[in-house]
Every structure is written in structure tokens, then in C-alpha cells.
PDB file of C-alpha atoms in Angstrom:
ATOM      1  CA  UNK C   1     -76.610  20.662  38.276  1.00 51.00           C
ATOM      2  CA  UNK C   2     -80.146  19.729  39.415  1.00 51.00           C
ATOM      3  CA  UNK C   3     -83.163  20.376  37.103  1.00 50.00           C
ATOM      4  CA  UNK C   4     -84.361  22.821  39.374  1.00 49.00           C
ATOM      5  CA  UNK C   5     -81.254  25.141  38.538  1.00 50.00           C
ATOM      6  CA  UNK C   6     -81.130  24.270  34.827  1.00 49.00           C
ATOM      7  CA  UNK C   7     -84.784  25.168  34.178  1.00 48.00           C
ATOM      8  CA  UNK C   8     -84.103  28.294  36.374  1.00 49.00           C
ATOM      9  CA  UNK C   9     -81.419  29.251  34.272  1.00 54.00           C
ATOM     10  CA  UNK C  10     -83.516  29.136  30.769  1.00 55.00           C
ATOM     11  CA  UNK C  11     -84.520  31.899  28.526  1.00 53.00           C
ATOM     12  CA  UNK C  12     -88.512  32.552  28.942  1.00 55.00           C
ATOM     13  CA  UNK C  13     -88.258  32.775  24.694  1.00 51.00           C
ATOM     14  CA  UNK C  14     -86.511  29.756  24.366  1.00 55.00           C
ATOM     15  CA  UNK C  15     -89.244  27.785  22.652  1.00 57.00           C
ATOM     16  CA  UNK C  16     -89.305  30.706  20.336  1.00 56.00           C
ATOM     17  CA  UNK C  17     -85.996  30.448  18.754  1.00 61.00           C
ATOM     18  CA  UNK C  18     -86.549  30.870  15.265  1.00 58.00           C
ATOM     19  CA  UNK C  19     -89.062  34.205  15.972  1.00 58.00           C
ATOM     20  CA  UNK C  20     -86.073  35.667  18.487  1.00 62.00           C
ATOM     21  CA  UNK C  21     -83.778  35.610  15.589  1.00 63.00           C
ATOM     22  CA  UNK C  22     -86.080  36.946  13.224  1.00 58.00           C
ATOM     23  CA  UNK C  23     -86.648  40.091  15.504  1.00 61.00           C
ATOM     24  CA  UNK C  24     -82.941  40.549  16.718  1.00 62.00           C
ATOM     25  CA  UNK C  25     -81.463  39.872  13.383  1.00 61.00           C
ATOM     26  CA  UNK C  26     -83.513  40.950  10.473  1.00 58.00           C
ATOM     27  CA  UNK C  27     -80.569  41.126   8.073  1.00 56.00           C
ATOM     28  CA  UNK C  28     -78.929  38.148   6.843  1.00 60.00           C
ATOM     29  CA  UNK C  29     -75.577  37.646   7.589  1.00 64.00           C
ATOM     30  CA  UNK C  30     -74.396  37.033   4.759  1.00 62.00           C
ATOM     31  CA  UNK C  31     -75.786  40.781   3.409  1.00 61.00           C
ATOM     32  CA  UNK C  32     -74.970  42.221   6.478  1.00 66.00           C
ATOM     33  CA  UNK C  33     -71.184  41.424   6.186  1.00 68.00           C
ATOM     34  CA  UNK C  34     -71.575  42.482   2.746  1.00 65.00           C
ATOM     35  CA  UNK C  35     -72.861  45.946   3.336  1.00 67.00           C
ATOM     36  CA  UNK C  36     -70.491  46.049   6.013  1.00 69.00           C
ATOM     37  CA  UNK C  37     -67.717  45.610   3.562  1.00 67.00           C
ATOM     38  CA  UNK C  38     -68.716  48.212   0.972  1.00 66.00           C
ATOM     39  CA  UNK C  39     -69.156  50.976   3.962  1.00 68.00           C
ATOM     40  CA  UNK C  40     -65.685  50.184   5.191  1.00 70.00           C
ATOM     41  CA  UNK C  41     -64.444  50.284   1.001  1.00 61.00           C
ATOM     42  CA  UNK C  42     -63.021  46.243   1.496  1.00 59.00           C
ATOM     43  CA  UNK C  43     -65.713  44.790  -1.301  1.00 54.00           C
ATOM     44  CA  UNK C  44     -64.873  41.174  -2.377  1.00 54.00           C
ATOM     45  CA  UNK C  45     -63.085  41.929  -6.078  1.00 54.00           C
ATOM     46  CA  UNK C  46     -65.718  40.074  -7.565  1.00 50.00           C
ATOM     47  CA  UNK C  47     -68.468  42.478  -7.242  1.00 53.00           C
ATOM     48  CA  UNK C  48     -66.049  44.990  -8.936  1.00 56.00           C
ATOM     49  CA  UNK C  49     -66.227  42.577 -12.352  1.00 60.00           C
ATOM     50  CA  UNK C  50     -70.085  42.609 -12.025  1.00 60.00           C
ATOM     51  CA  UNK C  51     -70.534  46.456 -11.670  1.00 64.00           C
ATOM     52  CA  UNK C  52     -68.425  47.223 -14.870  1.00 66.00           C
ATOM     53  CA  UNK C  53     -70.833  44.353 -16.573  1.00 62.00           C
ATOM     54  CA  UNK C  54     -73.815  45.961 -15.627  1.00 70.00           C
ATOM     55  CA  UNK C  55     -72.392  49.596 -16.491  1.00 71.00           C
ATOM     56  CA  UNK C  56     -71.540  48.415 -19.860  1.00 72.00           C
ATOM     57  CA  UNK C  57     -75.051  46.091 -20.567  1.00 73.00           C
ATOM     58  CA  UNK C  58     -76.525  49.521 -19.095  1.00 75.00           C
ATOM     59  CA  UNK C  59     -74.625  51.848 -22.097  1.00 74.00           C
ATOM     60  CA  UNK C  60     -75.530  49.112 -24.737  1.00 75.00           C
ATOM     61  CA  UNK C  61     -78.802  49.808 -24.156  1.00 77.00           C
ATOM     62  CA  UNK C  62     -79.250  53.034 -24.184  1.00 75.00           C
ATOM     63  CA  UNK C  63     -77.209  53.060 -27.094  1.00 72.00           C
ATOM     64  CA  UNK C  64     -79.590  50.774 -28.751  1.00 74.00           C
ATOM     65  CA  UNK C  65     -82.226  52.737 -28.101  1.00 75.00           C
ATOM     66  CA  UNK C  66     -80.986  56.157 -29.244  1.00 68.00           C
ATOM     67  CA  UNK C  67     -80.168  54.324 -32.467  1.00 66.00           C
ATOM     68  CA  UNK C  68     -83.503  53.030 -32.933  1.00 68.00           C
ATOM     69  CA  UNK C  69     -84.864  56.880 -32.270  1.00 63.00           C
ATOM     70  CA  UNK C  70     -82.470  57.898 -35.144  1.00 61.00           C
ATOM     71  CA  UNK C  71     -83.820  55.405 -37.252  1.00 62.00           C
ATOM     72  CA  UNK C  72     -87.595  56.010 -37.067  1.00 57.00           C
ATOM     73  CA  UNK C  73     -86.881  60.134 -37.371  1.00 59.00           C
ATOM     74  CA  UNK C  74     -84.649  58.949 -40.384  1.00 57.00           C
ATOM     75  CA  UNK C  75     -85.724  61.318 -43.795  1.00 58.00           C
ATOM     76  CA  UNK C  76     -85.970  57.520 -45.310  1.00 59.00           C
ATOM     77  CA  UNK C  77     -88.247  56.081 -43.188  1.00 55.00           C
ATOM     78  CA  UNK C  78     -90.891  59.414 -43.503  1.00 61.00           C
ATOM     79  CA  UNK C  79     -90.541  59.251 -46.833  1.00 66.00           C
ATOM     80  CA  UNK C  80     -91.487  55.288 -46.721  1.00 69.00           C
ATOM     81  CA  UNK C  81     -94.019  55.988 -44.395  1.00 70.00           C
ATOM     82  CA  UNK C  82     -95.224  58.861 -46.585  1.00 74.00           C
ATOM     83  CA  UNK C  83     -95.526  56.246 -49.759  1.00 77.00           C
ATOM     84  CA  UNK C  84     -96.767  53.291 -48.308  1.00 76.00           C
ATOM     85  CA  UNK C  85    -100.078  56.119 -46.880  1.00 75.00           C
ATOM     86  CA  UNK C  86    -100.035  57.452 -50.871  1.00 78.00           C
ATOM     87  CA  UNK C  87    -100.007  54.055 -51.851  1.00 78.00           C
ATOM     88  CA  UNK C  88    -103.182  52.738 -49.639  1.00 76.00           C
ATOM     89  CA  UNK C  89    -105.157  56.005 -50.495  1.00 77.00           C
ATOM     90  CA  UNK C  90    -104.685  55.028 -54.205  1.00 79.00           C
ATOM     91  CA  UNK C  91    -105.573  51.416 -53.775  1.00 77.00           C
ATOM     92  CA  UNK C  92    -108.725  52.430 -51.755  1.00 74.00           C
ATOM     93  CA  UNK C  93    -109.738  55.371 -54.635  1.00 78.00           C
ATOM     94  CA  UNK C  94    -109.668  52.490 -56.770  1.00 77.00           C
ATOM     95  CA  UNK C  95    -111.848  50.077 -54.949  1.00 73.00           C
ATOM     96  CA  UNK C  96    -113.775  53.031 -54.975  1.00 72.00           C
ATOM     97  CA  UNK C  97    -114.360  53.100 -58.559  1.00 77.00           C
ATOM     98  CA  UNK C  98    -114.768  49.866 -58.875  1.00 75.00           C
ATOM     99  CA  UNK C  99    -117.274  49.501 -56.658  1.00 69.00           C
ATOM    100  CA  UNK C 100    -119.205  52.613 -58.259  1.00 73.00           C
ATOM    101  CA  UNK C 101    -118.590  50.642 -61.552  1.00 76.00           C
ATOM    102  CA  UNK C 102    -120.421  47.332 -60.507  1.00 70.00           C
ATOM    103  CA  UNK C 103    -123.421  49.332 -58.749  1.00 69.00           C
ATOM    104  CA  UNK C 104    -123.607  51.104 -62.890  1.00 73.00           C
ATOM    105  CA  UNK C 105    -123.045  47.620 -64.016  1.00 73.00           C
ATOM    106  CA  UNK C 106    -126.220  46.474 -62.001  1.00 65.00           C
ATOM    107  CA  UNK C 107    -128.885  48.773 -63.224  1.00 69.00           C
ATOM    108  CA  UNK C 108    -127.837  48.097 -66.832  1.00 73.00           C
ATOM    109  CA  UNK C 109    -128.572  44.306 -66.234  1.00 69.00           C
ATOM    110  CA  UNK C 110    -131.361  45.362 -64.435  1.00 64.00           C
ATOM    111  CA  UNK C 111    -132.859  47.408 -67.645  1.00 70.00           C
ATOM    112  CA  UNK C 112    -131.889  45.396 -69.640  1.00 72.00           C
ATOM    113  CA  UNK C 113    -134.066  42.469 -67.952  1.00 64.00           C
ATOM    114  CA  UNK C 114    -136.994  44.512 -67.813  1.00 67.00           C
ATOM    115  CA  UNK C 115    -136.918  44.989 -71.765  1.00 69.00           C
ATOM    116  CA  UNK C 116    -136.768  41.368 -72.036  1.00 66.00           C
ATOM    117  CA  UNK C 117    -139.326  40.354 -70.030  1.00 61.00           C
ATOM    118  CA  UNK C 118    -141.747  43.278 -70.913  1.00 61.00           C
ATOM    119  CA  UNK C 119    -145.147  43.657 -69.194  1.00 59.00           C
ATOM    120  CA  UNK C 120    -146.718  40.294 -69.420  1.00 53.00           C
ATOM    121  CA  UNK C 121    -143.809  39.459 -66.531  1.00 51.00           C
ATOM    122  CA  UNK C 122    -144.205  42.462 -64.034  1.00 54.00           C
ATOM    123  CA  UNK C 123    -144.868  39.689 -61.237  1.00 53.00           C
ATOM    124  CA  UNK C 124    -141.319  37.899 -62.363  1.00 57.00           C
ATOM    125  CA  UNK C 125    -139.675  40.842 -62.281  1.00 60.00           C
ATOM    126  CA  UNK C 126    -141.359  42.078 -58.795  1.00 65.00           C
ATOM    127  CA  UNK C 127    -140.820  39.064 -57.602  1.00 66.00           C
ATOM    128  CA  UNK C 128    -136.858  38.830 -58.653  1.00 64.00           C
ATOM    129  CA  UNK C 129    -136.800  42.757 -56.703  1.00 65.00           C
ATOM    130  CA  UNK C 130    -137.756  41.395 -53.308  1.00 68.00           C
ATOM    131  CA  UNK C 131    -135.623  38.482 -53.415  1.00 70.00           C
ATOM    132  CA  UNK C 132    -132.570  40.808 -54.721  1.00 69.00           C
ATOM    133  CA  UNK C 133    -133.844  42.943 -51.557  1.00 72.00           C
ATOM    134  CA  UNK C 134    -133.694  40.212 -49.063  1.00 73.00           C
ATOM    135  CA  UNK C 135    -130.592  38.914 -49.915  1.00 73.00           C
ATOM    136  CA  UNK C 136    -128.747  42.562 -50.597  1.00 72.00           C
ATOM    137  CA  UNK C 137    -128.128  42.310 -54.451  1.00 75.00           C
ATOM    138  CA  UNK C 138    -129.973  45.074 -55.059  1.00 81.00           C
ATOM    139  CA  UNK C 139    -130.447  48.940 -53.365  1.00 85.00           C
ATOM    140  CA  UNK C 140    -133.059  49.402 -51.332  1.00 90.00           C
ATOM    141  CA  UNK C 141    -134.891  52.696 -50.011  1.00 92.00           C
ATOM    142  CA  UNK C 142    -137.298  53.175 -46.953  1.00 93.00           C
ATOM    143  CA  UNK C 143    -137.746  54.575 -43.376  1.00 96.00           C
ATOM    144  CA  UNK C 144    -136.274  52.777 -40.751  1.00 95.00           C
ATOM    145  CA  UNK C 145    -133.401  52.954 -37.700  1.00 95.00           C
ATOM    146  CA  UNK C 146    -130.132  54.920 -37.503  1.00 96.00           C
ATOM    147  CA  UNK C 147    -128.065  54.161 -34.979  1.00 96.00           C
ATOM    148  CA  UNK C 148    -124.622  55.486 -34.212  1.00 96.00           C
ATOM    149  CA  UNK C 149    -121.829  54.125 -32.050  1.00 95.00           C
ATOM    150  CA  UNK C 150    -119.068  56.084 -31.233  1.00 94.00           C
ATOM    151  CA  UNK C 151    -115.749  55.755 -29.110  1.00 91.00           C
ATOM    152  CA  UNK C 152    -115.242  57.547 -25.690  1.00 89.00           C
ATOM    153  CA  UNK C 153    -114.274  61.196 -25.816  1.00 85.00           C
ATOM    154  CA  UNK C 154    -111.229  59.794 -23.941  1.00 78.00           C
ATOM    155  CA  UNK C 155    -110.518  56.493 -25.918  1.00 73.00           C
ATOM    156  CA  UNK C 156    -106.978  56.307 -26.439  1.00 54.00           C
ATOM    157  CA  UNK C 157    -105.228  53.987 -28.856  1.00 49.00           C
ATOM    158  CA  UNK C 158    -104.774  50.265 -28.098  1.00 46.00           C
ATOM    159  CA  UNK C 159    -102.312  48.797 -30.508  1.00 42.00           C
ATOM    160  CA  UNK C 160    -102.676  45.016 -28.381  1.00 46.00           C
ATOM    161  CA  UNK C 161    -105.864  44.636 -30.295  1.00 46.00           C
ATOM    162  CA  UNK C 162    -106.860  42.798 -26.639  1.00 45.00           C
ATOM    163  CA  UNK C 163    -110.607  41.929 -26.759  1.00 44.00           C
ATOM    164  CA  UNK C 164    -112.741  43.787 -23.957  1.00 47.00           C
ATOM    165  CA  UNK C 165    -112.764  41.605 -21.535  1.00 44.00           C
ATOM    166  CA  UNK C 166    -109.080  42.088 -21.194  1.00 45.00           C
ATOM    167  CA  UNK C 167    -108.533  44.233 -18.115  1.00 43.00           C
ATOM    168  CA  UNK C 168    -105.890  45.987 -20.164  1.00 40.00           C
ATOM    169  CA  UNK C 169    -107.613  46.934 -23.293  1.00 47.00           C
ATOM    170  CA  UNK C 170    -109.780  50.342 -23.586  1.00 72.00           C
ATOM    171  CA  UNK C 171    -113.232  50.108 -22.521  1.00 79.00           C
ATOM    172  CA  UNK C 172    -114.129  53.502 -24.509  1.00 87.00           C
ATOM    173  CA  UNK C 173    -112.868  51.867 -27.757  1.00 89.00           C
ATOM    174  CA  UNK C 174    -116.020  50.776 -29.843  1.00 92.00           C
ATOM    175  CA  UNK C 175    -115.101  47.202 -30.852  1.00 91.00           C
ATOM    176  CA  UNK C 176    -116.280  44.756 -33.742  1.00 92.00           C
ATOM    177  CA  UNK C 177    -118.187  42.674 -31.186  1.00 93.00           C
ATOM    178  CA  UNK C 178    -120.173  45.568 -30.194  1.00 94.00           C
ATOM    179  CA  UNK C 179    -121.262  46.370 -33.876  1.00 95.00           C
ATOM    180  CA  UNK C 180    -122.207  42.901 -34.071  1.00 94.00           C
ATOM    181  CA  UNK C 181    -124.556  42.593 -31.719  1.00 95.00           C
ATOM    182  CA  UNK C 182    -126.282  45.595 -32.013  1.00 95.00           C
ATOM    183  CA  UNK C 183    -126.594  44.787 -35.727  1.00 95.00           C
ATOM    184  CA  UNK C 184    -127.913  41.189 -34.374  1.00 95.00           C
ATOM    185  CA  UNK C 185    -130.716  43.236 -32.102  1.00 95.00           C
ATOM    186  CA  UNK C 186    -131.787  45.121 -35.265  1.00 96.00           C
ATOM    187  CA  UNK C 187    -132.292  41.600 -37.104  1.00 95.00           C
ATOM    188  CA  UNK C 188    -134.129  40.496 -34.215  1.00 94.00           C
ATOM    189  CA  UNK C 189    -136.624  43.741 -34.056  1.00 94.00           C
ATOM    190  CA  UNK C 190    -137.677  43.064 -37.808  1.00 93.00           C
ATOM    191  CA  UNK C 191    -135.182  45.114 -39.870  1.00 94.00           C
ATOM    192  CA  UNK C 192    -135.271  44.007 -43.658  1.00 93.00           C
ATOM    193  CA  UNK C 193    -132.295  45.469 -44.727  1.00 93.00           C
ATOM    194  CA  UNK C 194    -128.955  46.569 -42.591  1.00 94.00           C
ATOM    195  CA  UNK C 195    -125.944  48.510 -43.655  1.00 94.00           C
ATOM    196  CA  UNK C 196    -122.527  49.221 -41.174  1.00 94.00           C
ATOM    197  CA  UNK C 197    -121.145  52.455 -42.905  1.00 92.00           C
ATOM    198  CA  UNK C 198    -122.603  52.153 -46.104  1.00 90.00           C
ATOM    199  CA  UNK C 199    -121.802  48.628 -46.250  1.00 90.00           C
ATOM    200  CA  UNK C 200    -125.008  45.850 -46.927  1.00 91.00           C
ATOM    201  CA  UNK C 201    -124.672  43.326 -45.161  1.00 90.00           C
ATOM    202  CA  UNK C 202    -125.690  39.972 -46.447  1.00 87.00           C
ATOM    203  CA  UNK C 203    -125.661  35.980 -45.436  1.00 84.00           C
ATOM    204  CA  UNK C 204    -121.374  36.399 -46.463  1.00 84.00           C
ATOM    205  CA  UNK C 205    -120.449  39.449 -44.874  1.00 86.00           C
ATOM    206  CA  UNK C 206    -118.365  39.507 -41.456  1.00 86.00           C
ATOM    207  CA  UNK C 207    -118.352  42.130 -39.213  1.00 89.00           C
ATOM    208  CA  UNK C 208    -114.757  41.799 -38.099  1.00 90.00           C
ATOM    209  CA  UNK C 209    -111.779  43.249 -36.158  1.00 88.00           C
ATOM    210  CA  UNK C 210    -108.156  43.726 -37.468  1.00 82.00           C
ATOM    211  CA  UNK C 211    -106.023  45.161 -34.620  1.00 77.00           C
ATOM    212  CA  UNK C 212    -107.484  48.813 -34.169  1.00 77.00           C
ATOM    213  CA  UNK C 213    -109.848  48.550 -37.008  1.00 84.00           C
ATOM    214  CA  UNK C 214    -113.039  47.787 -37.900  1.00 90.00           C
ATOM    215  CA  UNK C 215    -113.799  45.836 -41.185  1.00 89.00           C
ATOM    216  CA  UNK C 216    -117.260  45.242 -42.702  1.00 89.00           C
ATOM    217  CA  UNK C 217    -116.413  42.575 -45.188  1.00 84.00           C
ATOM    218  CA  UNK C 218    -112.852  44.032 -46.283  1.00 82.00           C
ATOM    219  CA  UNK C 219    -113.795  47.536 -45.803  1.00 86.00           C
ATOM    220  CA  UNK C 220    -112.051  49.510 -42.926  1.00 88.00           C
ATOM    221  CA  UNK C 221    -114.036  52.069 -41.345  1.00 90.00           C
ATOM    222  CA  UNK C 222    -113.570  54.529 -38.730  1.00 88.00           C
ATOM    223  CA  UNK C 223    -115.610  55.504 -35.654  1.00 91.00           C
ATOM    224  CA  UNK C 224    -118.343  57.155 -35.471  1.00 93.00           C
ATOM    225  CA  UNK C 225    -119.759  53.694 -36.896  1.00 95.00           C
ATOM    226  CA  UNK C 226    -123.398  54.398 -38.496  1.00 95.00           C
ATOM    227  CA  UNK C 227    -125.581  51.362 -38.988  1.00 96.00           C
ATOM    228  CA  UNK C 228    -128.750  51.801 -40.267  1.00 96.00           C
ATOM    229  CA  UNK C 229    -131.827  49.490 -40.697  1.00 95.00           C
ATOM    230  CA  UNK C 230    -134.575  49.663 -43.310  1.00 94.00           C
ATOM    231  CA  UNK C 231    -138.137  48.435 -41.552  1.00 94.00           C
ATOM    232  CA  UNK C 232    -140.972  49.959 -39.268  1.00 95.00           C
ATOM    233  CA  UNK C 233    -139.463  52.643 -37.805  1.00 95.00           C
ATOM    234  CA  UNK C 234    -141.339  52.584 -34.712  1.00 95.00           C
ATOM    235  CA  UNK C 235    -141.858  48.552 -34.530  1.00 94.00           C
ATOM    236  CA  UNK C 236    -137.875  48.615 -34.819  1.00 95.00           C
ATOM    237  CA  UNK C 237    -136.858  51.031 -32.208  1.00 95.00           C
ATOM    238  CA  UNK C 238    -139.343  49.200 -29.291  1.00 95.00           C
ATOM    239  CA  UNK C 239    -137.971  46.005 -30.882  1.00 95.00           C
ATOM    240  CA  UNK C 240    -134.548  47.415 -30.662  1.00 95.00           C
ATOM    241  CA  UNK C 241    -134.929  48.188 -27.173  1.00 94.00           C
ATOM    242  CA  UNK C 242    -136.202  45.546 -25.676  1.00 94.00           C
ATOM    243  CA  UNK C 243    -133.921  43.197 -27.646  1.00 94.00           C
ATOM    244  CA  UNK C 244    -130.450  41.579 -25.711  1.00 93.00           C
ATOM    245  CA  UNK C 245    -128.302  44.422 -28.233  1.00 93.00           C
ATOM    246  CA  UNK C 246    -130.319  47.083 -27.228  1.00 93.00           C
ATOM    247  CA  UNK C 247    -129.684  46.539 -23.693  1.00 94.00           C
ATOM    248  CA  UNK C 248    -125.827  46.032 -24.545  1.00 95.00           C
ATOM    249  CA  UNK C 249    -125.979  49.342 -26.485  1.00 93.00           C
ATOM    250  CA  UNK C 250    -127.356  50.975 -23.300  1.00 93.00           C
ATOM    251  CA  UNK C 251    -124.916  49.510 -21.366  1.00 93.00           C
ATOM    252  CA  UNK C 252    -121.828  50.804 -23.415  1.00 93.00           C
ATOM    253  CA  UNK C 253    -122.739  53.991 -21.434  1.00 92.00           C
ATOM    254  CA  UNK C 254    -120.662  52.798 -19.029  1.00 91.00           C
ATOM    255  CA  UNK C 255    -117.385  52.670 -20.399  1.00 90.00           C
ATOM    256  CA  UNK C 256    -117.748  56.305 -22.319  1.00 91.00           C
ATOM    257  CA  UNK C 257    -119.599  55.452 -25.550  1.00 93.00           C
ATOM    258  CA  UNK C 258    -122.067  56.770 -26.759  1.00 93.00           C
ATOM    259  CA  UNK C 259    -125.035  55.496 -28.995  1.00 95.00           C
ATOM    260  CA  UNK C 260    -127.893  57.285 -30.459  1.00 95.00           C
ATOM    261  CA  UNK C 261    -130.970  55.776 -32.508  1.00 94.00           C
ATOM    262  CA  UNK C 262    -133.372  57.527 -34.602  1.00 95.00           C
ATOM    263  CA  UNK C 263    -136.312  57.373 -36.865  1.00 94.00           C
ATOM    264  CA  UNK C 264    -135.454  57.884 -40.381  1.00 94.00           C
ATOM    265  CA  UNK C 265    -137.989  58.714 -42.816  1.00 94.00           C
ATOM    266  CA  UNK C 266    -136.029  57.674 -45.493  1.00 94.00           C
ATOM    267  CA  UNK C 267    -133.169  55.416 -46.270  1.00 94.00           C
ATOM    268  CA  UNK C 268    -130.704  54.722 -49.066  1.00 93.00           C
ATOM    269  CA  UNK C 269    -129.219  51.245 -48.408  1.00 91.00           C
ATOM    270  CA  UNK C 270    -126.561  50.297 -51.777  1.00 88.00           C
ATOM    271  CA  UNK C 271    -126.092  46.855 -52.378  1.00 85.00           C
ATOM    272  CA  UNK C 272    -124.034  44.348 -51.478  1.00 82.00           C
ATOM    273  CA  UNK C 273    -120.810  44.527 -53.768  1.00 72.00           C
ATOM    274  CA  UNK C 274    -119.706  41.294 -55.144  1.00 63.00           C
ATOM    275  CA  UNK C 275    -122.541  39.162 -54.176  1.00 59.00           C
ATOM    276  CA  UNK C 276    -122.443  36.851 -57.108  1.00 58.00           C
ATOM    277  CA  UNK C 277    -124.132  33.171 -56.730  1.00 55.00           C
ATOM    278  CA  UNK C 278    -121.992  30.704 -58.047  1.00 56.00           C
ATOM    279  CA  UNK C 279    -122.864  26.924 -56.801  1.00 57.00           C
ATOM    280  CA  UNK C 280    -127.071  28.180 -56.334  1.00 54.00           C
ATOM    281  CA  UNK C 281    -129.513  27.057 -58.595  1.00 60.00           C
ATOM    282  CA  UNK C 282    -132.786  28.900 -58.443  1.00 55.00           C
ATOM    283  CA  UNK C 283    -135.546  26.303 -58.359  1.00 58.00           C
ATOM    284  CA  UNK C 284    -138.883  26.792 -60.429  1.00 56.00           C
ATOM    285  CA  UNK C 285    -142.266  26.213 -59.623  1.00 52.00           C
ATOM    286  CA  UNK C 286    -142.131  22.415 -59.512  1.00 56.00           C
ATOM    287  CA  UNK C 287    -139.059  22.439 -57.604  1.00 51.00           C
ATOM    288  CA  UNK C 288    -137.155  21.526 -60.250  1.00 51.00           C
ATOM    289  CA  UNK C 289    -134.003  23.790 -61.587  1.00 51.00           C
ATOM    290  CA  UNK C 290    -134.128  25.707 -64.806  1.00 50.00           C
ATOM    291  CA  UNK C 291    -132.749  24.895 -67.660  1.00 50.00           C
TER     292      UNK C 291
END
């Protein structure tokens, strides 16, 4: 055969074998002969074995699962659900009191100090007020900043507790990050005194997240989130504004939430509960510690 003939006699697609067989034959052969079998009822007897498997794996879980439903609707677990909700509403009544006890606690020693010192210290004692004010060990009252972050209309629960730059968590959910910087802009427009729902905050309190919830110190509160700031009221909202957390506050517009601020005439800031030095000495005059 000359090489005239044999290049006559060759496929114009030759060089493109492996593309030919792609287009003629899509199917693998070895599926193809396998759905061939199970139209014409001739199956290999091994995929018989592997059906009943996955039948039975398929009724183990659903049997699981009802189980599980049984479970949860159980009278039991409603009533331990029901006890374990009694049980934290009685824990946080009590906190309660004891908080309102320590605030009592405070003005006594507070009286009592003034009877002590008497007149001829008014500056001591004036003195002791603004540092007790600075630092959140005592209340404080004056105009200044409300501002109030709440969730989206449409939040939903997000029990991942993923932060928000996780494309799966919910953008209308107000998180502990967001509290904290606004509270940082309201420190950074002059505010003398801040409180996160009617918690002081001081040099040792965290604003914090535990899963869903929001904890000032070891308080859990719930949205809407009021935080308010003692200062000039109108040197703290321009502050406020132009500050990096009042543009993130304006910006939480975006994902649903919604923030207001306004002037307050008059606020009532408590103190900070627990705030008791314990390795501080205050110095004196010469710098030297009391006795």
C-alpha cells in the first residue's frame, strides 16, 4: 500500500482521538453496561447487598431522629427546661439584691466619711467625689448622650455565635464588637462617664460576647442596647459623629440596625458594682503612701 492510499484512507478527526470519543461516547462503559443491566433486570448480585445496606442505614436514621423528637417533647425534659429558666430568674433576682445592697452599702460609707471629716475637709472630700467619678465608684448625674442600638426588624437567631465578618452569621444581629466601638467613639468625643444598660463601665469592665448574648462585665442584656454618656451634650454628639464609631454606627444602617442618639438633659449613671482596689495605694502629697 503506497502512502498516497494510506493517507487517503485516514479519518479527517484522527488527530482528535480523545475529543471523538468524548462526543460519541459520553457514558462510560463501565456505567453504561451497568444501566444496561438494571433496564434489562440482570444487575450483578452485588448491588442487591448494597441496596438493602443503604435501605436499612436509611431506617436507622430516621429512626434516630424520631427518637430524638420524642425526647425533646418528653414531659421530663419541659419540666427540666422549665426549672433550669426558674432557677436562672432566681439567681439573677438575687444578684439583683445584692447589687441594690452594695449601692445602700456605699452611701452609708459615704456619710459616714463626711461626719468624720467634717467641714474643715470639704476639698478632701470633693476631691475623693471626682476621683470616685472618674473611675465609676461612685453615681454620677448630668446631661449628656443616649444612644441606642438595636437589631434588624428581621434579625433572626444565630446560635454559631460566628463573628460578622463570617459570611454566614446575621448582619442585622447587634454584636459585642459593635457596642464596643461605639462606646470607644463616646470616650473619644469627651464623655466622663459611660454606662451599657445600666452598667458603668470602668478600667475592668469587658464588653463581651457569649454565643447570642451580650455581657457587660457578667451581666447579660438584651437588645435594644442603651448606652449612655455623661458630658457636653452638644460637644459629644459632633464629637460622636465625626469620631471612627460614629461613622461605624452610621454604617450599621446597612445591614438593618438601627441607632439613634440624643441629647439628654439629665442622666443617672449607678456605679460600678464591685469595684474594690485591692493591690492600689493612694499616694499623698509628697508622693509618698499613707500610712
Amino acid at each position: 500500500m503506497s502512502p498516497a492510499a494510506g493517507a487517503a484512507r485516514r479519518r479527517p478527526d484522527a488527530s482528535m482521538t480523545l475529543l471523538r470519543e468524548v462526543m460519541e461516547r459520553p457514558l462510560d462503559p463501565g456505567y453504561a453496561a451497568a444501566a444496561a443491566a438494571r433496564r434489562t433486570g440482570t444487575a450483578p448480585p452485588a448491588t442487591r447487598p448494597r441496596r438493602a445496606v443503604t435501605a436499612g442505614l436509611g431506617l436507622l436514621a430516621g429512626l434516630l431522629a424520631v427518637v430524638g423528637v420524642v425526647q425533646l417533647r418528653a414531659p421530663g425534659a419541659e419540666g427540666t427546661t422549665a426549672a433550669l429558666r426558674a432557677e436562672v430568674e432566681q439567681r439573677q433576682g438575687e444578684v439583683d439584691a445584692l447589687a441594690s445592697a452594695v449601692e445602700g452599702a456605699r452611701a452609708d460609707v459615704v456619710g459616714a466619711q463626711d461626719a468624720v471629716l467634717g467641714p474643715e475637709a470639704s476639698q478632701g472630700g470633693e476631691r475623693a467625689q471626682q476621683l470616685g467619678a472618674a473611675t465609676g465608684a461612685v453615681a454620677v448625674t448630668g446631661p449628656g448622650l443616649r444612644v441606642v442600638v438595636d437589631d434588624a426588624p428581621d434579625a433572626r437567631a444565630d446560635a454559631s455565635g460566628s463573628p460578622r465578618t463570617d459570611a454566614e452569621a446575621d448582619l442585622g444581629r447587634v454584636r459585642d464588637r459593635d457596642l464596643q466601638v461605639v462606646v470607644n467613639g463616646l470616650w473619644s468625643a469627651g464623655a466622663e462617664a459611660v454606662a451599657v444598660g445600666g452598667q458603668r463601665l470602668t478600667a475592668r469592665t469587658a464588653v463581651r460576647g457569649a454565643g447570642e448574648a451580650v455581657l457587660v462585665g457578667y451581666q447579660p442584656l438584651a437588645p435594644p442596647y442603651e448606652v449612655e454618656a455623661v458630658g457636653d451634650p452638644d460637644a459629644l454628639a459632633t464629637g460622636f459623629a465625626r469620631s471612627a464609631g460614629g461613622r461605624y454606627a452610621a454604617g450599621l444602617a446597612d445591614y438593618g440596625i438601627t441607632v439613634s442618639v440624643d441629647e439628654v438633659d439629665e442622666l443617672h449613671l449607678p456605679a460600678a458594682a464591685g469595684l474594690r482596689p485591692e493591690a492600689a495605694r493612694v499616694l499623698d502629697a509628697d508622693g509618698g503612701s499613707p500610712p
